[in-house]
XYZ file of C-alpha atoms in Angstrom:
302
model
C -19.216 -8.077 9.000
C -17.291 -9.048 11.678
C -13.651 -8.133 9.906
C -9.825 -8.639 11.035
C -7.541 -5.676 10.168
C -3.738 -6.983 10.550
C -1.694 -3.709 10.876
C -4.362 -2.289 12.723
C -1.768 0.349 14.523
C -0.263 1.315 11.106
C -1.131 4.410 8.861
C -3.415 2.028 6.459
C -4.662 0.021 8.664
C -5.479 2.629 11.672
C -7.664 4.180 8.623
C -9.596 1.150 7.874
C -10.219 0.204 11.002
C -12.055 3.350 11.508
C -14.005 3.822 8.380
C -15.447 -0.280 8.838
C -16.049 0.713 12.761
C -18.140 4.159 11.149
C -19.882 1.685 8.666
C -21.305 -0.361 11.553
C -18.533 -3.603 11.246
C -17.330 -5.403 13.364
C -13.697 -5.014 13.608
C -10.913 -7.063 15.592
C -7.650 -5.002 15.259
C -4.401 -7.062 15.206
C -1.342 -5.022 16.801
C 2.148 -5.785 17.935
C 2.626 -2.931 20.456
C 1.153 -2.677 23.916
C 1.011 0.965 23.576
C -0.273 1.136 19.997
C -3.505 3.529 19.612
C -6.382 1.945 18.232
C -9.998 3.260 18.024
C -12.036 1.966 21.122
C -14.488 0.513 19.763
C -12.472 -2.194 17.711
C -11.526 -5.983 19.918
C -7.712 -5.691 20.608
C -5.955 -8.719 19.129
C -2.163 -8.264 20.705
C 0.204 -10.132 18.529
C 3.677 -8.799 18.871
C 5.452 -11.126 16.385
C 3.058 -11.658 13.693
C 5.562 -14.850 12.606
C 4.794 -16.548 15.660
C 0.661 -16.214 15.304
C -0.685 -17.441 18.584
C -1.976 -21.280 18.746
C -5.948 -20.046 19.089
C -5.950 -18.138 15.617
C -7.832 -20.038 13.991
C -10.274 -20.634 16.795
C -10.396 -16.703 17.099
C -10.976 -16.306 12.927
C -13.935 -18.146 13.255
C -16.007 -15.545 13.950
C -14.905 -13.679 10.943
C -15.953 -13.304 7.664
C -13.159 -10.832 6.103
C -9.597 -10.434 6.601
C -7.528 -7.287 5.619
C -3.991 -7.856 5.916
C -2.201 -4.569 6.094
C 0.690 -5.841 8.485
C 3.882 -6.350 6.343
C 7.639 -5.724 6.719
C 7.887 -2.302 4.283
C 10.658 -0.650 2.756
C 13.837 0.133 4.773
C 15.654 3.402 4.383
C 18.895 2.744 5.612
C 19.171 -1.077 5.135
C 21.253 -2.790 7.778
C 20.684 -6.541 7.003
C 23.496 -8.093 4.878
C 20.814 -10.310 3.392
C 17.394 -8.139 3.353
C 15.328 -10.582 1.291
C 15.172 -12.942 3.787
C 13.753 -10.764 6.431
C 11.225 -9.660 3.783
C 10.281 -13.113 2.725
C 9.476 -14.281 7.053
C 7.295 -11.543 7.020
C 6.212 -10.594 3.936
C 5.360 -14.442 2.656
C 5.605 -16.846 5.573
C 3.608 -15.011 7.884
C 0.794 -13.804 5.089
C 0.572 -17.671 3.939
C 0.185 -19.066 7.602
C -2.558 -16.554 8.295
C -4.103 -16.877 5.339
C -4.263 -20.924 6.157
C -5.664 -20.767 9.086
C -8.136 -17.935 7.433
C -9.452 -20.661 5.280
C -9.320 -23.635 7.367
C -11.884 -21.083 9.894
C -14.519 -20.328 6.729
C -13.562 -16.559 6.804
C -14.847 -15.869 2.994
C -12.356 -13.192 1.796
C -9.036 -12.515 2.502
C -7.662 -9.423 1.054
C -4.050 -8.515 0.960
C -2.471 -5.001 0.554
C 0.417 -5.558 -2.015
C 2.425 -2.998 -3.968
C 2.396 -1.607 -7.461
C 6.071 -2.334 -7.007
C 5.439 -6.027 -8.386
C 5.263 -4.488 -12.039
C 8.270 -2.609 -11.502
C 9.507 0.867 -10.837
C 8.658 2.949 -13.821
C 5.860 2.662 -16.744
C 7.896 4.074 -20.159
C 5.967 1.345 -22.103
C 2.815 2.531 -20.712
C 0.405 2.398 -17.914
C 0.880 -0.465 -15.789
C -1.909 -3.128 -15.843
C -3.399 -5.607 -13.581
C -2.349 -8.279 -16.185
C 1.403 -7.483 -17.051
C 4.193 -9.430 -16.468
C 5.754 -9.196 -12.694
C 9.085 -7.581 -12.697
C 9.911 -6.410 -8.939
C 12.967 -4.744 -8.385
C 13.365 -4.074 -4.719
C 13.317 -7.468 -2.241
C 10.230 -5.802 -0.776
C 8.681 -6.432 -3.965
C 10.051 -9.710 -4.550
C 8.073 -10.626 -1.279
C 4.818 -9.365 -2.176
C 5.256 -10.852 -5.603
C 5.922 -14.443 -3.864
C 3.094 -14.094 -1.176
C 0.424 -13.463 -4.072
C 1.630 -16.243 -5.736
C 1.092 -18.305 -2.515
C -2.556 -17.005 -1.929
C -3.198 -17.987 -5.560
C -2.056 -21.408 -5.005
C -4.175 -21.320 -1.476
C -7.167 -20.358 -3.358
C -7.062 -22.690 -5.787
C -8.113 -25.568 -2.832
C -10.082 -23.683 -0.810
C -13.523 -21.303 -0.907
C -11.718 -17.955 0.259
C -11.049 -15.482 -2.390
C -8.549 -14.196 -2.400
C -7.843 -10.691 -3.506
C -4.358 -8.553 -4.098
C -4.600 -4.814 -4.177
C -1.765 -3.209 -5.881
C -1.409 0.292 -4.584
C 1.437 2.955 -5.215
C 2.604 5.792 -3.405
C 0.044 6.114 -0.783
C -0.670 10.063 0.341
C -2.674 11.991 2.834
C -2.312 13.638 6.460
C 0.669 12.225 8.161
C 1.288 10.121 5.439
C 4.766 8.721 6.075
C 7.291 7.697 3.904
C 8.577 9.839 0.475
C 5.556 11.784 1.151
C 6.428 12.810 4.284
C 10.013 14.198 3.178
C 8.328 16.185 0.660
C 5.443 17.391 3.096
C 8.610 18.526 5.210
C 10.166 19.810 2.609
C 7.578 22.021 1.374
C 7.355 23.249 5.030
C 10.757 24.229 5.508
C 9.925 26.834 3.023
C 13.621 26.394 1.099
C 13.891 26.426 -2.319
C 13.281 22.817 -3.953
C 15.011 21.726 -6.820
C 12.011 19.784 -8.062
C 10.734 22.138 -11.202
C 11.453 20.195 -14.080
C 10.012 16.660 -12.660
C 7.173 16.453 -15.313
C 7.026 12.554 -15.958
C 3.563 11.683 -15.530
C 2.805 9.321 -11.925
C 0.059 7.811 -10.176
C -0.860 8.098 -6.809
C -3.796 7.270 -4.345
C -5.098 8.837 -1.140
C -5.355 7.320 1.558
C -9.020 8.010 1.307
C -9.487 6.571 -1.731
C -7.619 3.142 -0.474
C -10.010 3.078 2.929
C -12.808 3.451 0.711
C -12.197 0.384 -2.156
C -11.499 -1.810 1.210
C -14.635 -0.569 2.518
C -16.487 -1.365 -0.709
C -14.889 -5.030 -0.859
C -15.957 -5.785 2.511
C -19.570 -5.218 1.881
C -19.302 -6.527 -2.044
C -21.409 -9.184 -2.891
C -19.966 -9.999 -5.933
C -16.886 -12.602 -6.711
C -13.131 -11.494 -7.108
C -9.281 -13.149 -6.859
C -6.034 -11.982 -7.982
C -4.704 -8.883 -8.522
C -6.270 -5.498 -8.734
C -4.312 -2.203 -9.420
C -5.900 0.959 -7.392
C -5.031 4.515 -7.897
C -6.929 7.996 -7.480
C -7.672 7.540 -11.646
C -5.748 10.724 -12.330
C -2.054 10.973 -12.985
C 0.036 14.629 -11.992
C 3.579 14.766 -12.172
C 5.964 15.257 -9.168
C 6.307 19.196 -9.580
C 2.167 19.625 -9.779
C 1.845 17.246 -6.824
C 4.206 19.250 -4.855
C 2.678 22.080 -6.059
C -0.698 20.802 -4.793
C 0.808 19.505 -1.758
C 2.550 23.743 -0.853
C -1.553 24.671 -1.868
C -2.982 22.715 0.674
C -0.429 24.314 3.498
C -0.975 27.733 2.300
C 2.277 27.847 1.053
C 3.794 29.152 -2.071
C 6.844 27.016 -3.004
C 9.960 28.154 -4.860
C 10.737 25.234 -7.240
C 13.961 25.733 -9.152
C 13.639 23.671 -13.125
C 16.720 21.829 -11.870
C 17.324 18.978 -15.180
C 16.750 15.686 -13.723
C 20.317 14.453 -14.610
C 22.193 16.775 -12.174
C 19.323 16.641 -9.678
C 20.375 13.212 -9.302
C 24.135 13.649 -8.839
C 23.185 16.301 -6.186
C 21.059 13.532 -3.991
C 23.667 11.076 -5.001
C 25.869 12.788 -2.874
C 23.593 12.751 -0.061
C 22.359 9.521 0.025
C 19.001 10.098 -1.816
C 19.551 9.301 -5.386
C 17.098 6.499 -5.238
C 14.119 8.709 -4.148
C 14.826 11.603 -6.318
C 15.221 8.695 -9.641
C 11.919 7.310 -8.424
C 10.322 10.581 -8.312
C 11.922 11.472 -11.813
C 10.348 8.472 -14.043
C 7.027 7.666 -15.034
C 4.861 5.366 -12.940
C 1.197 5.404 -13.973
C -1.709 2.785 -13.395
C -4.645 1.482 -15.447
C -7.541 0.651 -13.122
C -9.925 -0.017 -16.049
C -9.804 -3.581 -14.744
C -10.719 -2.811 -11.119
C -13.511 -0.436 -11.867
C -15.431 -2.870 -14.053
C -14.407 -5.900 -12.186
C -15.304 -4.789 -8.580
C -17.648 -1.638 -9.448
C -15.687 0.777 -7.841
C -14.448 4.248 -8.951
C -11.906 6.258 -6.859
C -14.850 9.217 -4.974
C -11.816 11.747 -4.529
C -9.728 13.654 -6.978
C -5.977 14.403 -6.522
């Protein structure tokens, strides 16, 4: 297969590019900075602004059978825009739809969109999220991903191209960014951590499992469309997760059992209340539909 991977210099995009090359596929890697490090066997496609797709995009896409769309405007920890939803929509909705239209016109068979479990909300107190639950996105990022999914589904009704939306929770692994990087740095510091009383179950997905599913979908001969949830298929608490990180780093963490309410209050003084709140609430996924419909199971445990 000839596959286009957008956001190929990002955390997931770089990993899936390497995996597809190892599997023997031809890969065109779309990236936005000239100094980006890409696997040497990938064909480089420099697009400084994905919101302004080059005029030859449709022509270049004609040789490709699959698109894995990882490029996105993601969570911004310290947002400076007055109306961030506009920036999220420009990149995550408008640019995605422009690329998908070009891919459909070029005869691309499958368009895989990397979405987010945030479409379902920020906690699963009523039970594990399912693929067909009513969407309840709360952040501008999640809202933009949900709007992009709706636009892709509408496009797919009039073209033969399959559109698949993957909704992962927190993606972790070596050198992972975001909240996982914060946890890893906290464990590496050797300082006592007030995370010993966060016992709500949560779903995570390792980079290896997510990339395995993406590679599976490239080679898969079946028919698929719409949303699919992806996780490790094994739920653990934040406290257990932090202990596992420490074990992998060869450390003995000192986890203090600080009650959630007090921990959130203290984190608020440091501007971290939202991050602590996310780690304290339950967030679990039911991936039964993904297993059955796509014939895939996560190869690796937490």
